[in-house]
Every structure is written in C-alpha cells, then in structure tokens.
Short mmCIF file of C-alpha atoms and ligand atoms in Angstrom, two decimals:
data_model
loop_
_atom_site.label_atom_id
_atom_site.label_comp_id
_atom_site.label_asym_id
_atom_site.label_seq_id
_atom_site.Cartn_x
_atom_site.Cartn_y
_atom_site.Cartn_z
CA MET A 11 10.27 -15.85 -25.42
CA ALA A 12 7.63 -13.70 -24.51
CA LYS A 13 5.22 -15.50 -21.90
CA LEU A 14 1.43 -15.63 -21.82
CA ILE A 15 -0.29 -14.51 -18.68
CA VAL A 16 -3.90 -15.75 -18.43
CA ALA A 17 -6.23 -13.14 -16.82
CA LEU A 18 -8.46 -14.94 -14.20
CA ASP A 19 -11.17 -12.15 -14.49
CA LEU A 20 -13.95 -14.77 -13.32
CA PRO A 21 -16.08 -14.19 -10.00
CA HIS A 22 -16.41 -17.77 -8.99
CA PRO A 23 -13.56 -19.65 -7.65
CA PRO A 24 -14.57 -23.09 -9.09
CA ALA A 25 -14.51 -21.46 -12.51
CA ILE A 26 -11.13 -20.07 -11.86
CA TRP A 27 -9.49 -23.40 -10.61
CA GLN A 28 -11.02 -25.35 -13.47
CA LEU A 29 -9.46 -22.96 -15.82
CA VAL A 30 -6.06 -23.43 -14.03
CA GLU A 31 -6.47 -27.21 -14.17
CA ASN A 32 -7.38 -27.22 -17.87
CA LEU A 33 -4.23 -25.02 -18.67
CA ALA A 34 -2.09 -26.79 -16.15
CA GLU A 35 0.32 -27.96 -19.04
CA LEU A 36 0.41 -24.77 -20.91
CA VAL A 37 0.33 -21.71 -18.76
CA GLU A 38 2.60 -20.93 -15.85
CA TYR A 39 1.57 -17.22 -15.29
CA TYR A 40 -1.82 -16.19 -14.06
CA LYS A 41 -3.12 -12.57 -13.62
CA VAL A 42 -5.12 -12.05 -10.34
CA GLY A 43 -7.01 -8.65 -10.59
CA PRO A 44 -9.65 -6.87 -8.84
CA VAL A 45 -12.52 -9.38 -9.89
CA PRO A 46 -10.69 -12.79 -8.46
CA PHE A 47 -9.02 -10.93 -5.78
CA THR A 48 -12.50 -9.83 -4.27
CA VAL A 49 -13.87 -13.43 -4.26
CA GLY A 50 -10.43 -15.17 -3.32
CA GLY A 51 -8.17 -12.53 -1.64
CA VAL A 52 -4.62 -13.09 -0.56
CA SER A 53 -5.29 -16.93 -0.11
CA LEU A 54 -6.05 -17.14 -3.98
CA VAL A 55 -2.57 -15.83 -4.57
CA GLU A 56 -1.14 -18.31 -1.91
CA GLN A 57 -2.84 -21.21 -3.59
CA LEU A 58 -1.61 -20.41 -7.05
CA ARG A 59 1.83 -20.33 -5.60
CA ARG A 60 1.37 -23.70 -3.83
CA LYS A 61 0.52 -25.06 -7.22
CA GLY A 62 3.56 -23.94 -8.76
CA LYS A 63 2.12 -21.05 -10.71
CA ARG A 64 3.48 -17.53 -11.00
CA VAL A 65 1.17 -14.61 -10.21
CA PHE A 66 0.93 -11.30 -11.70
CA LEU A 67 -1.22 -9.28 -9.07
CA ASP A 68 -2.92 -6.36 -10.97
CA LEU A 69 -4.68 -4.19 -8.54
CA LYS A 70 -3.23 -1.17 -10.16
CA PHE A 71 -2.50 0.97 -6.89
CA PHE A 72 -3.32 4.79 -6.89
CA ASP A 73 -3.23 6.41 -3.51
CA ILE A 74 -1.17 8.18 -1.31
CA PRO A 75 2.48 7.09 -0.77
CA HIS A 76 1.99 5.64 2.72
CA VAL A 77 -1.14 3.77 1.85
CA VAL A 78 0.43 2.29 -1.33
CA GLY A 79 3.66 1.46 0.54
CA GLU A 80 1.92 -0.43 3.34
CA THR A 81 -0.29 -2.18 0.94
CA VAL A 82 2.47 -3.36 -1.52
CA GLN A 83 4.51 -4.61 1.49
CA ARG A 84 2.03 -6.76 2.80
CA LEU A 85 0.98 -8.32 -0.76
CA CYS A 86 4.56 -8.65 -1.90
CA GLN A 87 4.89 -11.05 1.28
CA SER A 88 2.27 -13.36 -0.22
CA GLY A 89 4.62 -14.42 -2.80
CA VAL A 90 3.44 -12.34 -5.85
CA ASP A 91 5.81 -12.26 -9.11
CA LEU A 92 4.61 -9.23 -10.53
CA ILE A 93 2.47 -6.26 -9.04
CA THR A 94 1.08 -2.94 -10.34
CA VAL A 95 0.99 0.68 -9.52
CA HIS A 96 -0.43 3.50 -11.56
CA LEU A 97 2.36 5.83 -12.85
CA LEU A 98 0.12 8.59 -12.73
CA GLY A 99 0.36 8.66 -8.82
CA GLY A 100 3.79 10.16 -9.45
CA ARG A 101 7.41 9.64 -8.38
CA ARG A 102 6.70 9.62 -4.50
CA MET A 103 3.98 7.04 -4.62
CA ALA A 104 6.20 4.89 -7.13
CA GLU A 105 9.22 5.06 -4.96
CA ALA A 106 7.01 4.26 -1.64
CA ALA A 107 5.96 1.00 -3.49
CA LEU A 108 9.45 0.28 -4.67
CA GLU A 109 10.77 0.82 -1.12
CA ALA A 110 7.87 -1.48 0.41
CA LYS A 111 8.86 -4.30 -1.97
CA ILE A 112 12.55 -4.14 -1.18
CA LYS A 113 11.61 -4.05 2.60
CA SER A 114 9.36 -7.06 2.06
CA GLY A 115 12.28 -8.90 0.54
CA SER A 116 10.06 -9.94 -2.43
CA PRO A 117 11.95 -10.48 -5.66
CA ALA A 118 8.53 -9.42 -7.51
CA ALA A 119 8.77 -6.98 -10.56
CA LEU A 120 7.18 -3.71 -9.74
CA LEU A 121 5.40 -2.47 -12.75
CA GLY A 122 3.85 0.98 -13.55
CA VAL A 123 0.40 1.11 -15.53
CA THR A 124 0.75 3.86 -18.34
CA VAL A 125 -2.60 4.49 -19.96
CA LEU A 126 -5.19 1.79 -20.03
CA THR A 127 -5.50 -0.22 -22.99
CA SER A 128 -9.17 0.41 -23.15
CA MET A 129 -8.77 4.26 -23.69
CA THR A 130 -8.51 5.97 -26.97
CA GLU A 131 -7.44 9.57 -27.94
CA ASP A 132 -11.14 10.44 -27.87
CA ASP A 133 -11.48 9.19 -24.30
CA TRP A 134 -8.24 11.13 -23.22
CA ARG A 135 -8.81 14.64 -24.67
CA PRO A 136 -11.71 15.60 -22.65
CA LEU A 137 -9.29 14.83 -19.51
CA GLY A 138 -7.78 18.26 -20.29
CA VAL A 139 -4.27 16.76 -20.53
CA LYS A 140 -2.44 18.94 -23.13
CA THR A 141 0.02 15.82 -23.93
CA ASP A 142 -1.52 13.19 -26.46
CA LEU A 143 -2.00 9.69 -25.40
CA LYS A 144 0.86 8.11 -27.15
CA GLN A 145 3.22 10.80 -26.01
CA MET A 146 1.94 10.39 -22.46
CA VAL A 147 2.48 6.55 -22.54
CA LYS A 148 6.19 7.43 -23.72
CA ASN A 149 6.50 9.99 -20.89
CA LEU A 150 5.22 7.86 -18.17
CA ALA A 151 7.35 4.57 -19.16
CA CYS A 152 10.50 6.83 -19.24
CA LEU A 153 9.38 8.14 -15.87
CA GLY A 154 8.80 4.57 -14.54
CA ARG A 155 12.31 3.33 -15.64
CA GLU A 156 13.98 6.53 -14.21
CA TRP A 157 12.26 5.81 -10.89
CA GLY A 158 13.63 2.46 -10.67
CA LEU A 159 10.48 0.51 -11.63
CA ASP A 160 11.12 -2.87 -13.29
CA GLY A 161 8.82 -2.36 -16.24
CA VAL A 162 5.34 -0.97 -17.39
CA VAL A 163 1.91 -2.17 -18.49
CA CYS A 164 1.30 -0.79 -22.21
CA SER A 165 -0.60 -1.62 -25.17
CA PRO A 166 0.97 -3.74 -27.79
CA GLU A 167 0.63 -0.74 -30.19
CA GLU A 168 3.17 0.97 -28.00
CA ALA A 169 5.51 -1.91 -27.16
CA GLY A 170 7.68 -1.26 -30.43
CA PHE A 171 8.53 2.29 -29.70
CA LEU A 172 8.77 1.72 -25.99
CA ARG A 173 11.17 -1.19 -26.69
CA ASN A 174 13.66 1.22 -28.32
CA LEU A 175 13.26 3.92 -25.46
CA CYS A 176 13.58 1.36 -22.83
CA PRO A 177 15.71 -1.64 -23.60
CA SER A 178 15.56 -5.05 -21.82
CA PRO A 179 15.73 -6.03 -19.23
CA PHE A 180 12.88 -3.27 -18.71
CA LEU A 181 9.86 -5.21 -18.76
CA LEU A 182 6.92 -4.61 -21.25
CA VAL A 183 3.65 -6.19 -20.17
CA CYS A 184 0.83 -6.09 -22.76
CA PRO A 185 -2.80 -6.39 -22.34
CA GLY A 186 -5.12 -5.69 -25.22
CA ILE A 187 -4.27 -8.82 -27.16
CA ARG A 188 -6.84 -9.42 -29.98
CA TRP A 189 -6.97 -10.63 -33.43
CA SER A 190 -9.15 -7.91 -35.01
CA ALA A 191 -10.21 -4.56 -33.98
CA ALA A 192 -11.93 -5.04 -30.74
CA THR A 193 -15.68 -4.99 -30.40
CA ASP A 194 -15.40 -4.90 -26.57
CA ASP A 195 -13.92 -2.32 -24.38
CA GLN A 196 -10.35 -2.68 -25.34
CA LYS A 197 -9.25 -0.41 -27.90
CA ARG A 198 -5.36 -0.24 -28.29
CA VAL A 199 -5.02 -3.88 -29.36
CA ALA A 200 -2.75 -6.16 -31.55
CA SER A 201 -2.57 -9.69 -32.17
CA PRO A 202 -0.25 -12.17 -30.04
CA GLY A 203 2.28 -12.41 -32.99
CA LEU A 204 2.40 -8.59 -33.28
CA ALA A 205 2.75 -8.02 -29.77
CA ALA A 206 5.63 -10.51 -29.59
CA ALA A 207 7.37 -9.06 -32.67
CA GLN A 208 7.24 -5.55 -31.35
CA GLY A 209 9.18 -6.84 -28.09
CA ALA A 210 6.57 -7.39 -25.35
CA ASP A 211 7.95 -9.55 -22.64
CA PHE A 212 4.67 -10.70 -21.37
CA LEU A 213 1.09 -10.79 -23.13
CA VAL A 214 -2.03 -10.56 -20.77
CA VAL A 215 -5.12 -12.39 -22.26
CA GLY A 216 -8.35 -12.83 -20.51
CA ARG A 217 -11.77 -12.93 -22.34
CA PRO A 218 -10.30 -14.64 -25.58
CA VAL A 219 -9.19 -17.45 -23.44
CA TYR A 220 -11.58 -17.96 -20.57
CA GLN A 221 -14.67 -17.16 -22.77
CA ALA A 222 -13.55 -19.56 -25.41
CA PRO A 223 -15.24 -22.87 -25.92
CA ASP A 224 -12.05 -24.64 -25.87
CA PRO A 225 -9.54 -22.43 -23.96
CA VAL A 226 -6.79 -25.20 -24.41
CA ARG A 227 -6.92 -24.87 -28.23
CA ILE A 228 -6.84 -21.02 -28.12
CA VAL A 229 -3.95 -20.94 -25.57
CA THR A 230 -2.28 -23.31 -27.99
CA GLU A 231 -2.71 -21.22 -30.90
CA ILE A 232 -1.49 -17.99 -28.84
CA LEU A 233 1.66 -20.01 -27.97
CA LYS A 234 2.37 -20.66 -31.60
CA GLU A 235 1.82 -17.26 -32.74
CA ILE A 236 4.19 -15.78 -29.99
CA GLN A 237 6.73 -18.09 -31.40
CA ARG A 238 6.13 -17.08 -34.95
CA GLY A 239 6.12 -13.37 -34.01
CA GLU A 240 9.27 -13.37 -32.39
CA LYS A 241 10.85 -15.23 -35.59
CA GLY A 242 9.49 -12.36 -37.57
CA LEU A 243 6.62 -14.20 -39.29
CA ALA A 244 3.69 -12.59 -37.49
O1 C5P B 325 -10.16 -9.89 -21.07
P1 C5P B 325 -9.02 -9.01 -21.56
O2 C5P B 325 -8.10 -10.02 -22.64
O3 C5P B 325 -9.34 -7.91 -22.10
O4 C5P B 325 -8.20 -8.79 -20.24
C1 C5P B 325 -7.10 -8.19 -20.16
C2 C5P B 325 -6.69 -8.07 -18.78
O5 C5P B 325 -5.57 -7.01 -18.77
C3 C5P B 325 -7.66 -7.74 -17.79
O6 C5P B 325 -7.58 -8.42 -16.70
C4 C5P B 325 -7.42 -6.15 -17.43
O7 C5P B 325 -7.68 -5.77 -16.26
C5 C5P B 325 -5.67 -6.12 -17.60
N1 C5P B 325 -5.12 -4.90 -18.09
C6 C5P B 325 -5.90 -4.03 -19.18
N2 C5P B 325 -5.10 -2.93 -19.57
C7 C5P B 325 -4.24 -2.50 -18.60
C8 C5P B 325 -3.70 -3.02 -17.57
C9 C5P B 325 -4.34 -4.20 -17.48
O8 C5P B 325 -6.64 -4.45 -19.98
N3 C5P B 325 -3.78 -1.13 -19.06
#
C-alpha cells in the first residue's frame, strides 16, 4: 500500500516534536527538508530514527558531482531512508550520489527530483527549454532509472504515465497532494485517493496536515482515501 510521508516544514523544534507525538500511532515516515534541517540539522534526523521513525531527507542536492557525493555519503550515515538529488544535475552528479550512498553502506533509496510540483507550463516555458514540462518529467524519470536511481519525485498528475514507463520497484514519490485546485504554491496536484490509484508509492503531505486544526483527523482521512484509491474507489 502507498505510504504517507508527513513533511515537517516547521521552523520550531517544539512544534515539530508535538506533531510527531500527535501522529505517533498513525505515521511512520517524516520528511525533513530545508526548513527543519536548518533548525535541527543531522541531530533531528538521528532523533527521529531513535524514535523508530523513518526519514525522507529532501534537501534536493544540485551541485558539482564531488560536492554532492561528499554530502550524500555523510548524510546517508545519519540513517536516512530516502534522500534526493535534482535530476537536472545530470548523469555524473547522480552517479556520484549513488556511489557515495553505496560507499556509506546505507540502504537508503536515492531519489531524483524531476520538475517541482509548484511549476506550471507557464513557469517552465520562459526557461527556454524546448521540451514541454510533462515530456521533461518523462525524460528525467527514464534517465534516473537508467542511471540506477531507486525512484523519482513527481507530481501525482504524472504518476500514472510514469508507472507505465517505470514499473515497480522503481519508486514514485508524490508531493502536491490536495483535494482541490491549489490556492497556494503547489500547482500540479491531485487528491490522496487519485495519487494512490495512479500508482504512487509515497504521498508527501505538509501544510494540509500540520496547518489543520486537527492533524490526526486529516491523516486518518488521507489513510482511508489511500486505501480507497488503491481499490479503485477514489
Ligand atoms: O505543504 P505541502 O503539502 O505543499 O508540502 C509538500 C512537500 O513536498 C514540501 O516539503 C516540499 O518541499 C516537497 N516537495 C514538493 N515538490 C517536489 C519535491 C518536494 O512539493 N518536487
């Protein structure tokens, strides 16, 4: 069954730990991105692991191969379960990350970020790339697979066609989970049920959970929807 990852994009450790405690019975996976990593660093990852949680470290590395390799090797030693690099960094960068992960002895899944779920075709076009956004997502996912990565981060709108191109166990990790057309920065979105029905392995949800008056109720609803989606009832 697709798993839920709750994004801990909160700048204050007490709020992070309160959320993790509230969701203790329901959620195993947490995303540590630039916001919580800035305030909590590697020790936040280690503390989550000590509590028996699994960690998606989503710092989306995009740098020269040497720097990405050195960084990934050290972070993998902190016990992360999933870690990201940008696929636009190219083959040598992705391979440096993969070699570093292997050298660290970590079983972490190395994921490639395709195109951010906040971007639309209108954001994409001015960049001057001749390939349209959806085709670029396909190209990047196929390259990531060819380069030996364990999966990609993509929009739930793209999970269906990527699942056909890149069968399991290649992982599809989908942020951009919303119940209606987003009014915030997320643009290529779908509901939890649809994301699960399209073949996503992980759904990453942040604000709809941590900004909710009752995060436990929302998470319970998301988990039910994932089950319905996988049964084709979304
Ligand atoms: O708050 P929200 O549900 O939009 O959070 C989505 C999370 O997924 C954020 O932590 C964001 O960094 C992450 N993410 C994303 N798009 C990507 C990769 C990661 O939104 N392509």
